[in-house]
Coordinates of C-alpha atoms and ligand atoms in Angstrom, one line a residue:
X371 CA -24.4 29.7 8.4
X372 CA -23.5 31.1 5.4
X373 CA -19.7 30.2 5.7
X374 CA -20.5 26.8 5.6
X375 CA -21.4 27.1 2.0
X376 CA -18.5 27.8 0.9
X377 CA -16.6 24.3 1.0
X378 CA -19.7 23.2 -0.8
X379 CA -20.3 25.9 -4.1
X380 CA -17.0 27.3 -4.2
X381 CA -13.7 25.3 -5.5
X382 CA -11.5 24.4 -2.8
X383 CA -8.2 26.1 -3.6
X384 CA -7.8 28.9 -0.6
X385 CA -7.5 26.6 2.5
X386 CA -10.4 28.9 4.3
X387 CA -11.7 27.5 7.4
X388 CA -15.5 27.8 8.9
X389 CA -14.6 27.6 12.4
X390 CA -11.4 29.9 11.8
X391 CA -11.6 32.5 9.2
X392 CA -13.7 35.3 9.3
X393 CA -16.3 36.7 7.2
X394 CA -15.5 40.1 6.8
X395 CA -18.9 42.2 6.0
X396 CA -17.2 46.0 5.8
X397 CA -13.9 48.2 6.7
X398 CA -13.0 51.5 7.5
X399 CA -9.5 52.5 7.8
X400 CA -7.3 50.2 8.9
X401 CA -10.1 48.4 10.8
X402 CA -12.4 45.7 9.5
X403 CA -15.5 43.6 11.2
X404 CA -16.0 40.0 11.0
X405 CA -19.9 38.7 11.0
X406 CA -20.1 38.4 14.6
X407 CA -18.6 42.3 15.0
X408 CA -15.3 41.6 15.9
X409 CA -13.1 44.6 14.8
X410 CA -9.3 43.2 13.5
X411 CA -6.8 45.8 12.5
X412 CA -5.7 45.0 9.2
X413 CA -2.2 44.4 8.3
X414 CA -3.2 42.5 5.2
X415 CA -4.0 45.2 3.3
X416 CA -5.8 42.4 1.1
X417 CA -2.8 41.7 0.4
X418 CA -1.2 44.8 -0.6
X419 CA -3.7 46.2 -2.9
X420 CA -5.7 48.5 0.1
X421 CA -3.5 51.2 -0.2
X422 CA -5.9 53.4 1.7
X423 CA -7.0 51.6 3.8
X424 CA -10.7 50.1 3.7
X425 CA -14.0 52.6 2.4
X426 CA -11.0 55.1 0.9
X427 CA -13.4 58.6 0.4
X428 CA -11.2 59.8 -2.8
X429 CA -11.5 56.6 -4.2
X430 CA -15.4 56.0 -3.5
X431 CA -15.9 58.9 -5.0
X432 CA -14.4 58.8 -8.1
X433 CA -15.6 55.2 -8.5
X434 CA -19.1 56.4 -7.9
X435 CA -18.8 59.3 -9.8
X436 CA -17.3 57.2 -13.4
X437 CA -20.3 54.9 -12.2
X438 CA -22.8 57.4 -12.8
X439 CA -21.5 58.7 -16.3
X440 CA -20.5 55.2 -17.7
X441 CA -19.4 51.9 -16.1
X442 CA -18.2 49.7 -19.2
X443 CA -17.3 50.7 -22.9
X444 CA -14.2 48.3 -24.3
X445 CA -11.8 49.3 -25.7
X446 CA -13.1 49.9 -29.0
X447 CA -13.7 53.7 -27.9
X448 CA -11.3 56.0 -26.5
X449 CA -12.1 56.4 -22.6
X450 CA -11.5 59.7 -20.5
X451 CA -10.5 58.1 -17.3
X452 CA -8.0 55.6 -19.1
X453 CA -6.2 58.1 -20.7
X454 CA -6.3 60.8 -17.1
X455 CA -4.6 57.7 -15.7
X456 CA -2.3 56.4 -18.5
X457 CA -0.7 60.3 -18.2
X458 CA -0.3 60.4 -14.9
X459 CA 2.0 57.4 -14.6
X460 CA 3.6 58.2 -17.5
X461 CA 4.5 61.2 -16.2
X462 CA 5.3 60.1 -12.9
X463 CA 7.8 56.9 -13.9
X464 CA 10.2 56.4 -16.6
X465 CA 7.7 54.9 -19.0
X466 CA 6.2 56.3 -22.0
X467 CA 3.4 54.0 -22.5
X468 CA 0.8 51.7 -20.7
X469 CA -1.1 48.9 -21.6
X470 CA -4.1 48.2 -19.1
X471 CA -5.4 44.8 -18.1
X472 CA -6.6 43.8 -14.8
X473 CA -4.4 41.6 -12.6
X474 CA -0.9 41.1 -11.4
X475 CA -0.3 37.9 -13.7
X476 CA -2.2 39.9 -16.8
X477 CA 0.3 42.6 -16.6
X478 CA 3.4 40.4 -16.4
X479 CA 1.7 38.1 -19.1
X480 CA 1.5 41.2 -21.3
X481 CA 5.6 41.7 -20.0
X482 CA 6.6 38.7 -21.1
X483 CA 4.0 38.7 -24.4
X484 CA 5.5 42.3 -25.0
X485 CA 9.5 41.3 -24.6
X486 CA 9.2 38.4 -26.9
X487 CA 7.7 40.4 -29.8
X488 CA 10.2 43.2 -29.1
X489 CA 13.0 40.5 -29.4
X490 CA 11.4 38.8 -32.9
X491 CA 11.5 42.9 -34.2
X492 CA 14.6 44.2 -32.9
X493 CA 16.7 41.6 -31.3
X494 CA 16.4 38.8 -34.5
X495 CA 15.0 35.7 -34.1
X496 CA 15.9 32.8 -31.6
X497 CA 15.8 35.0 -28.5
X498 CA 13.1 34.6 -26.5
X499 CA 14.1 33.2 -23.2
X500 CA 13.3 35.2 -20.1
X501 CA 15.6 34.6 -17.0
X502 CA 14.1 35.1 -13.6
X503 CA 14.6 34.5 -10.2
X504 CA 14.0 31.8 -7.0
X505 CA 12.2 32.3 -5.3
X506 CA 9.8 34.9 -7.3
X507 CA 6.2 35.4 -7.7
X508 CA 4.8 36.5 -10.7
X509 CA 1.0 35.0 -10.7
X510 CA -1.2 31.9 -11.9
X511 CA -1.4 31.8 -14.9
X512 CA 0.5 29.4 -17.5
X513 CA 3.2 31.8 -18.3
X514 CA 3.6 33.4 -15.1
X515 CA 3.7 30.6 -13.4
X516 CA 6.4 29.7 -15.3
X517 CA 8.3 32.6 -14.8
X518 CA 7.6 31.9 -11.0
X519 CA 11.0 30.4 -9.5
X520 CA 8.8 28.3 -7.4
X521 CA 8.4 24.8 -7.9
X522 CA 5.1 24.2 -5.5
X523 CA 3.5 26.5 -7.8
X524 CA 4.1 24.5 -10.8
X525 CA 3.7 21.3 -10.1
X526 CA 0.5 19.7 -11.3
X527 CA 0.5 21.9 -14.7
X528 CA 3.4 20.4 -16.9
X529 CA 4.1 20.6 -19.6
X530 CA 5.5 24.5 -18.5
X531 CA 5.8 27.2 -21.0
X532 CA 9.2 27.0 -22.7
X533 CA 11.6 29.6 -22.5
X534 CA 12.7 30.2 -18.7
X535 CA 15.2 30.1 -16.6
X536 CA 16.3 30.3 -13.2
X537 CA 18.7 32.3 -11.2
X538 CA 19.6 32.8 -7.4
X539 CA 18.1 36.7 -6.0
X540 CA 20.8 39.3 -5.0
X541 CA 23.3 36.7 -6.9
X542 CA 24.6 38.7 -9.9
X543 CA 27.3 36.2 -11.1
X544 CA 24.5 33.3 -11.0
X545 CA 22.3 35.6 -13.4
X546 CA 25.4 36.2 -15.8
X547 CA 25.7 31.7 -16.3
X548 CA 22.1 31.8 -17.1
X549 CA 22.8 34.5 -20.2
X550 CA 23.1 33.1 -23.6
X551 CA 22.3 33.3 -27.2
X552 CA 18.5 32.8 -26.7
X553 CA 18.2 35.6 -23.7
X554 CA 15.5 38.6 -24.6
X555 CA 15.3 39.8 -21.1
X556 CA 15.5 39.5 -17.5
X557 CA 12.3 40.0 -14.9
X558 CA 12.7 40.2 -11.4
X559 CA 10.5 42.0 -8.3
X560 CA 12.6 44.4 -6.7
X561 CA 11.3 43.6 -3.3
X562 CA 10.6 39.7 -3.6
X563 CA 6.8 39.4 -1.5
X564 CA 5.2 36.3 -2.1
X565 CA 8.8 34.9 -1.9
X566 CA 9.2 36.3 1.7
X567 CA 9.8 39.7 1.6
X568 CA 13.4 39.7 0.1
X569 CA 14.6 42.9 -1.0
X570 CA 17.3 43.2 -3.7
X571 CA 20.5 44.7 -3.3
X572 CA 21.7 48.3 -4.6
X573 CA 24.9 45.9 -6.3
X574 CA 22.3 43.3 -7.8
X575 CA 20.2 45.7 -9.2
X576 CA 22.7 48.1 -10.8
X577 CA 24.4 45.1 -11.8
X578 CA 21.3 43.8 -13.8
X579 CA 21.3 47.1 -15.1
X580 CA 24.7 47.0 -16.9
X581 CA 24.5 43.4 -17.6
X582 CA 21.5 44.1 -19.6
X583 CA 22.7 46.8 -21.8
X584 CA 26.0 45.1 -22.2
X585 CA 23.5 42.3 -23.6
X586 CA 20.8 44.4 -25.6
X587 CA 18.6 42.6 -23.3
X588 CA 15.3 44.2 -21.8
X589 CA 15.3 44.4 -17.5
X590 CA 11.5 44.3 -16.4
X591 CA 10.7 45.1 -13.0
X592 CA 7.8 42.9 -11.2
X593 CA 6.2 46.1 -9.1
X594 CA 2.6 44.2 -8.6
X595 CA 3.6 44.2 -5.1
X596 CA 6.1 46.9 -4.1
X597 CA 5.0 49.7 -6.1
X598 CA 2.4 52.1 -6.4
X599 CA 3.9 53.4 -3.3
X600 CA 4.4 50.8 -0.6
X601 CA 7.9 51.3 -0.4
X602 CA 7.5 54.6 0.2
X603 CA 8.5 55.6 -3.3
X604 CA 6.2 55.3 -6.2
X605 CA 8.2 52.4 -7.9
X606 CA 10.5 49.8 -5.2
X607 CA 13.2 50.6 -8.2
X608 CA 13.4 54.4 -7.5
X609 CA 15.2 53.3 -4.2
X610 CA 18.3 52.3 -6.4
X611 CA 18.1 54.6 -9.3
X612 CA 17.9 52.2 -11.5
X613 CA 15.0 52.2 -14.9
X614 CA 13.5 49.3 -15.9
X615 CA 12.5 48.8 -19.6
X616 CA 9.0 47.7 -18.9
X617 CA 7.6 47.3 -15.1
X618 CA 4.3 45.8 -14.4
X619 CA 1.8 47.5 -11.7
X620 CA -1.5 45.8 -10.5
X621 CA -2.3 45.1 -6.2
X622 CA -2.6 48.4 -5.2
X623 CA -2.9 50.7 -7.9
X624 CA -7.0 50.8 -7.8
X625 CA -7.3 51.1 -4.0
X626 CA -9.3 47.7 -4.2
X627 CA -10.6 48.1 -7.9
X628 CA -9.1 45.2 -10.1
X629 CA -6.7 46.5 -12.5
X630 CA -3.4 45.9 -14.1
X631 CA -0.9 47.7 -15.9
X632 CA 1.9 47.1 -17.7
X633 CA 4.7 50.0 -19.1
X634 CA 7.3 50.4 -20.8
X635 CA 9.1 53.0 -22.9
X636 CA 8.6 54.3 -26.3
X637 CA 10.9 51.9 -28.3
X638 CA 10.0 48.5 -26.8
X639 CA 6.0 49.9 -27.0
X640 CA 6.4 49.6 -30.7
X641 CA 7.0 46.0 -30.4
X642 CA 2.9 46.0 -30.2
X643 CA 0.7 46.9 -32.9
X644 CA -2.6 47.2 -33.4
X645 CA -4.4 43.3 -32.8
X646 CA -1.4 42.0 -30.2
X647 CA -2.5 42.2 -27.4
X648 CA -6.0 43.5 -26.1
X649 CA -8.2 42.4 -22.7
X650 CA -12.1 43.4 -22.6
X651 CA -11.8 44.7 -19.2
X652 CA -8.8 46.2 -19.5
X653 CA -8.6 50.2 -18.7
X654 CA -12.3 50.0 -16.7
X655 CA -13.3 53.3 -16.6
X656 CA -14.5 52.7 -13.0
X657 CA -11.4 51.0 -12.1
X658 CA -9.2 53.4 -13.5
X659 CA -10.7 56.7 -11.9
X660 CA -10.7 55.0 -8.7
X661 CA -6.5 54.1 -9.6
X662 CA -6.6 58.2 -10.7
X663 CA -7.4 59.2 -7.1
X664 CA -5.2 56.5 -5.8
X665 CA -2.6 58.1 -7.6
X666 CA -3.2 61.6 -6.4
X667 CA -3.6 60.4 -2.8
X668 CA -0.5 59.1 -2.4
X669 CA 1.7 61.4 -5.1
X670 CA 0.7 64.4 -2.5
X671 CA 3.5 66.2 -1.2
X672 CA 4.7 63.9 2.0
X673 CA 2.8 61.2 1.5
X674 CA 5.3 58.4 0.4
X675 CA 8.3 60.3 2.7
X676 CA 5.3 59.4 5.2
X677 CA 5.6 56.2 4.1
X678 CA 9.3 55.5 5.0
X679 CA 9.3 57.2 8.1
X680 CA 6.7 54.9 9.3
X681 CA 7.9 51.9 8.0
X682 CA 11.5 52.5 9.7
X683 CA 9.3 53.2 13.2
X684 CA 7.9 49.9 12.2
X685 CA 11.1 48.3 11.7
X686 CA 12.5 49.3 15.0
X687 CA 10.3 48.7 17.0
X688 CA 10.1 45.0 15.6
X689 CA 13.9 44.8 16.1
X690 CA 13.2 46.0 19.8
X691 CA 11.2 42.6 19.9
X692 CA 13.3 40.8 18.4
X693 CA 15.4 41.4 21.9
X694 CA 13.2 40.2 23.8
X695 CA 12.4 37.4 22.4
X696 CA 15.7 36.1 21.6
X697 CA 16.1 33.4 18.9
X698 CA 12.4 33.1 18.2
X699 CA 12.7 36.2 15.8
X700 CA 15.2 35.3 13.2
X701 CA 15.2 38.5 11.0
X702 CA 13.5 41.5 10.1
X703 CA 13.1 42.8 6.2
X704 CA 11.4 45.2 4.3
X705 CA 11.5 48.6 2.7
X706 CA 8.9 50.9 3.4
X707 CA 5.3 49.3 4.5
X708 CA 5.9 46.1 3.4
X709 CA 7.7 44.2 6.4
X710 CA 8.5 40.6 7.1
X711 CA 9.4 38.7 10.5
X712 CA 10.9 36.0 9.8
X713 CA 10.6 33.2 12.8
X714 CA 12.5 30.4 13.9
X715 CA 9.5 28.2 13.4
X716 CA 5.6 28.3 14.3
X717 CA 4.5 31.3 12.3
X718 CA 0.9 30.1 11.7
X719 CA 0.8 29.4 15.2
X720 CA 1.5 33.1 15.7
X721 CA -0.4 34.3 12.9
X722 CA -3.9 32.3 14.6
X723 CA -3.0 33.9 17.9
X724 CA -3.1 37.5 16.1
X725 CA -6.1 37.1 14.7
X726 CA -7.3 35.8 18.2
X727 CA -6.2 38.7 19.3
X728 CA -7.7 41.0 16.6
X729 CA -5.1 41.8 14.3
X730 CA -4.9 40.2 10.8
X731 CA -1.3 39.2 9.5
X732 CA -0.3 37.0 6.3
X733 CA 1.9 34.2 6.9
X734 CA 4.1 32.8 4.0
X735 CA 4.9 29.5 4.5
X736 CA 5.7 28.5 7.8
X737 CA 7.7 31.4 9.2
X738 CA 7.1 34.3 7.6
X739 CA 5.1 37.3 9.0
X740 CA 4.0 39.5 6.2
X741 CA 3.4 43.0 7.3
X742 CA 1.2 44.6 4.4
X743 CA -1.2 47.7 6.7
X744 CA -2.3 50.3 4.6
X745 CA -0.1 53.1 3.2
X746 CA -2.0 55.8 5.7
X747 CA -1.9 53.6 8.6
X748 CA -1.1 55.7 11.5
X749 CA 1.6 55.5 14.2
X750 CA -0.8 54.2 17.0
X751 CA -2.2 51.9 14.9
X752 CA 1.3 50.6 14.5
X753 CA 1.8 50.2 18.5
X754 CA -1.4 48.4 18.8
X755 CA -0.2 45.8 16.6
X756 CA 3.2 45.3 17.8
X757 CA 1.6 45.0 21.1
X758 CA -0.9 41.9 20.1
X759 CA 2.3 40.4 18.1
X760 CA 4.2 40.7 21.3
X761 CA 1.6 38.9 23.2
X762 CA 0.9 36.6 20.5
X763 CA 4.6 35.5 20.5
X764 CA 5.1 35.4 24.2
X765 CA 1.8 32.8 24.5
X766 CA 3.3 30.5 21.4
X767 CA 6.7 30.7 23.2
X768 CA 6.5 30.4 26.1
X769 CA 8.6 28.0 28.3
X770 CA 11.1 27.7 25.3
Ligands
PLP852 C1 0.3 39.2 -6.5 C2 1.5 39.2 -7.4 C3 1.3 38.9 -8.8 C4 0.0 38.3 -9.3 O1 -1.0 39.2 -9.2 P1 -2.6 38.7 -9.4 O2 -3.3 40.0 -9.4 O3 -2.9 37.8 -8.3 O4 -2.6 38.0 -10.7 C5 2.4 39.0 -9.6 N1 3.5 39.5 -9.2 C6 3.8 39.8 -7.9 C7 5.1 40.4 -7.5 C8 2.7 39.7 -7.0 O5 2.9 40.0 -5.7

């Protein structure tokens, strides 16, 4: 069996199982198939970035279509699909410019890359520190990790990348003791995912606002996870009114293409200059036509109102379940499509009986639920899962 291979070529850092996790050989929808044809509905959206659900047509076909004409050309050359793109989010948030890349961790690395050199210019020299919150996530690599207010992510990989700090989410007063001297900016995800689907307060996040200007600090907004529509808005940080000075973009922006961005308005872009910052893949021209259509698809009138309506059905119906099954559900959070139940205890447990069951669901440590179904997921498809998580958490609790 081909599965069995894996523990032996492939390095052993995602915990996959033989026996337990499926191979999943295609999609469509909100529906995938295992190796032995067993059809799960989706609610891992691998992990936020299937947008459109699996075998999107729009996306397939502006993929195919850049495939055709040219797949690769670096960034040496100017590239018609990189620029379609880098207009239409320019138009459509309160950036100016866009650097591409291709990750989550690539576009914050550029973030933090980008708010140091602003500082150095603008700010004078000696600020550099970025402050960030607990319980964030804002990727793998050396820097990001950093900046990730997680310690089980970091531990291993000391000596960490100087110039961070720590602050409690939705806890202005905590970011204001971290402020001094050396502060260039702060970064935080408006809805916290990886963390446990936390989402920030209207008061924190105007707060941060004013705190920064009073500062002549940068705010940057983490939307890797959040935006490109899965709260129901383009950006999470639309919900409060509030603009970041650079935001970063990546998970579902290509409807399943790799590709990162990273944006920010006119003044802090001049902090680049030609030679800073560059990535050979950057700005794919496949990737980016396929995050063009993504784009279109979801900035159609209704789509993201869509969004919200169906994430508060979601919502309800989960707090329906959450009376009856009293004390096993301990909350219920989320904005828009991204939704998290968090249990008393046993969420694995839970999360194994789903996929029994045929429905896929990410589980963040040991009690989190994480609700990620695509953005066009449809009302009945909503019911069907609520009805294997209801069955699912009646057979784990049971005599309790
Ligand atoms: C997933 C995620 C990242 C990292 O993205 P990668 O593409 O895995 O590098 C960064 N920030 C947030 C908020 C994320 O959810």
């Amino acid at each position: 069996m081909l599965k069995n291979e894996e523990g032996k070529f492939i390095i052993n850092t995602y915990n996959r199982q033989p026996d337990f996790t499926p191979l999943i050989i295609k999609g469509k929808g909100t529906l995938v198939w295992d190796e032995k044809g067993k059809a799960y509905l989706d609610f891992v959206g691998g992990l936020a970035v299937n947008a459109l659900g699996h075998a999107p047509p729009s996306v397939i076909e502006a993929a195919w279509e850049q495939m055709n004409k040219v797949i690769h050309t670096s960034n040496l050359y100017y590239s018609e699909p990189q620029i379609k793109l880098a207009r239409c989010l320019v138009e459509n948030s309160p950036a100016d410019r866009v650097f591409f890349c291709n990750s989550g961790a690539e576009a914050n690395e550029a973030a933090i890359k980008l708010a140091r050199k602003y500082s150095k210019l603008y700010l004078g020299s000696g600020k550099f520190e970025i402050i960030t919150a607990l319980n964030s996530f804002h990727g793998r690599t050396l820097a990001t990790v950093t900046a990730t207010g997680q310690e089980k992510f970091q531990k291993g990989f000391e000596p960490l990348l100087p110039g961070f700090r720590y602050a409690r989410f939705n806890d202005l007063d905590s970011f204001r003791a971290q402020l001094n001297d050396s502060t260039c900016a702060i970064m935080i995800e408006p809805v916290q995912g990886e963390g446990g689907v936390h989402v920030a307060t209207v008061d924190f996040m105007v707060g941060l606002r004013r705190l920064c200007d009073e500062n002549g600090i940068l705010l940057i907004f983490d939307e890797v996870q959040c935006g490109t529509g899965r709260t129901g808005k383009f950006l999470a940080c639309e919900h409060y009114g509030v603009q970041p000075d650079i935001f970063t973009l990546a998970k579902a922006l290509g409807g399943g293409f790799p590709i990162g961005a990273m944006l920010c308005r006119e003044k802090v872009a001049s902090g680049f200059s030609p030679g800073d910052h560059a990535s050979t893949f950057g700005g794919n021209p496949v990737a980016c036509a396929a995050a063009l259509a993504v784009m279109q698809e979801i900035l159609q009138e209704g789509f993201l109102d869509n969004v919200i309506t169906k994430g508060n059905y979601f919502q309800d119906k989960l707090r329906l379940l959450k009376e009856k099954f009293p004390g096993v559900i301990v909350e219920i959070r989320g904005k828009g499509l991204i939704i998290g139940v968090e249990l008393k205890e046993k969420g694995s447990a839970v999360q194994r009986s789903c996929q029994e069951k045929g429905l896929l669901v990410n589980c963040i440590g040991d009690r989190v639920l994480r609700f990620l179904p695509p953005l066009n997921v449809s009302r009945e498809e909503i019911d069907e899962a609520l009805e294997v998580l209801s069955r699912s958490l009646e057979e784990v609790f049971s005599g309790e």
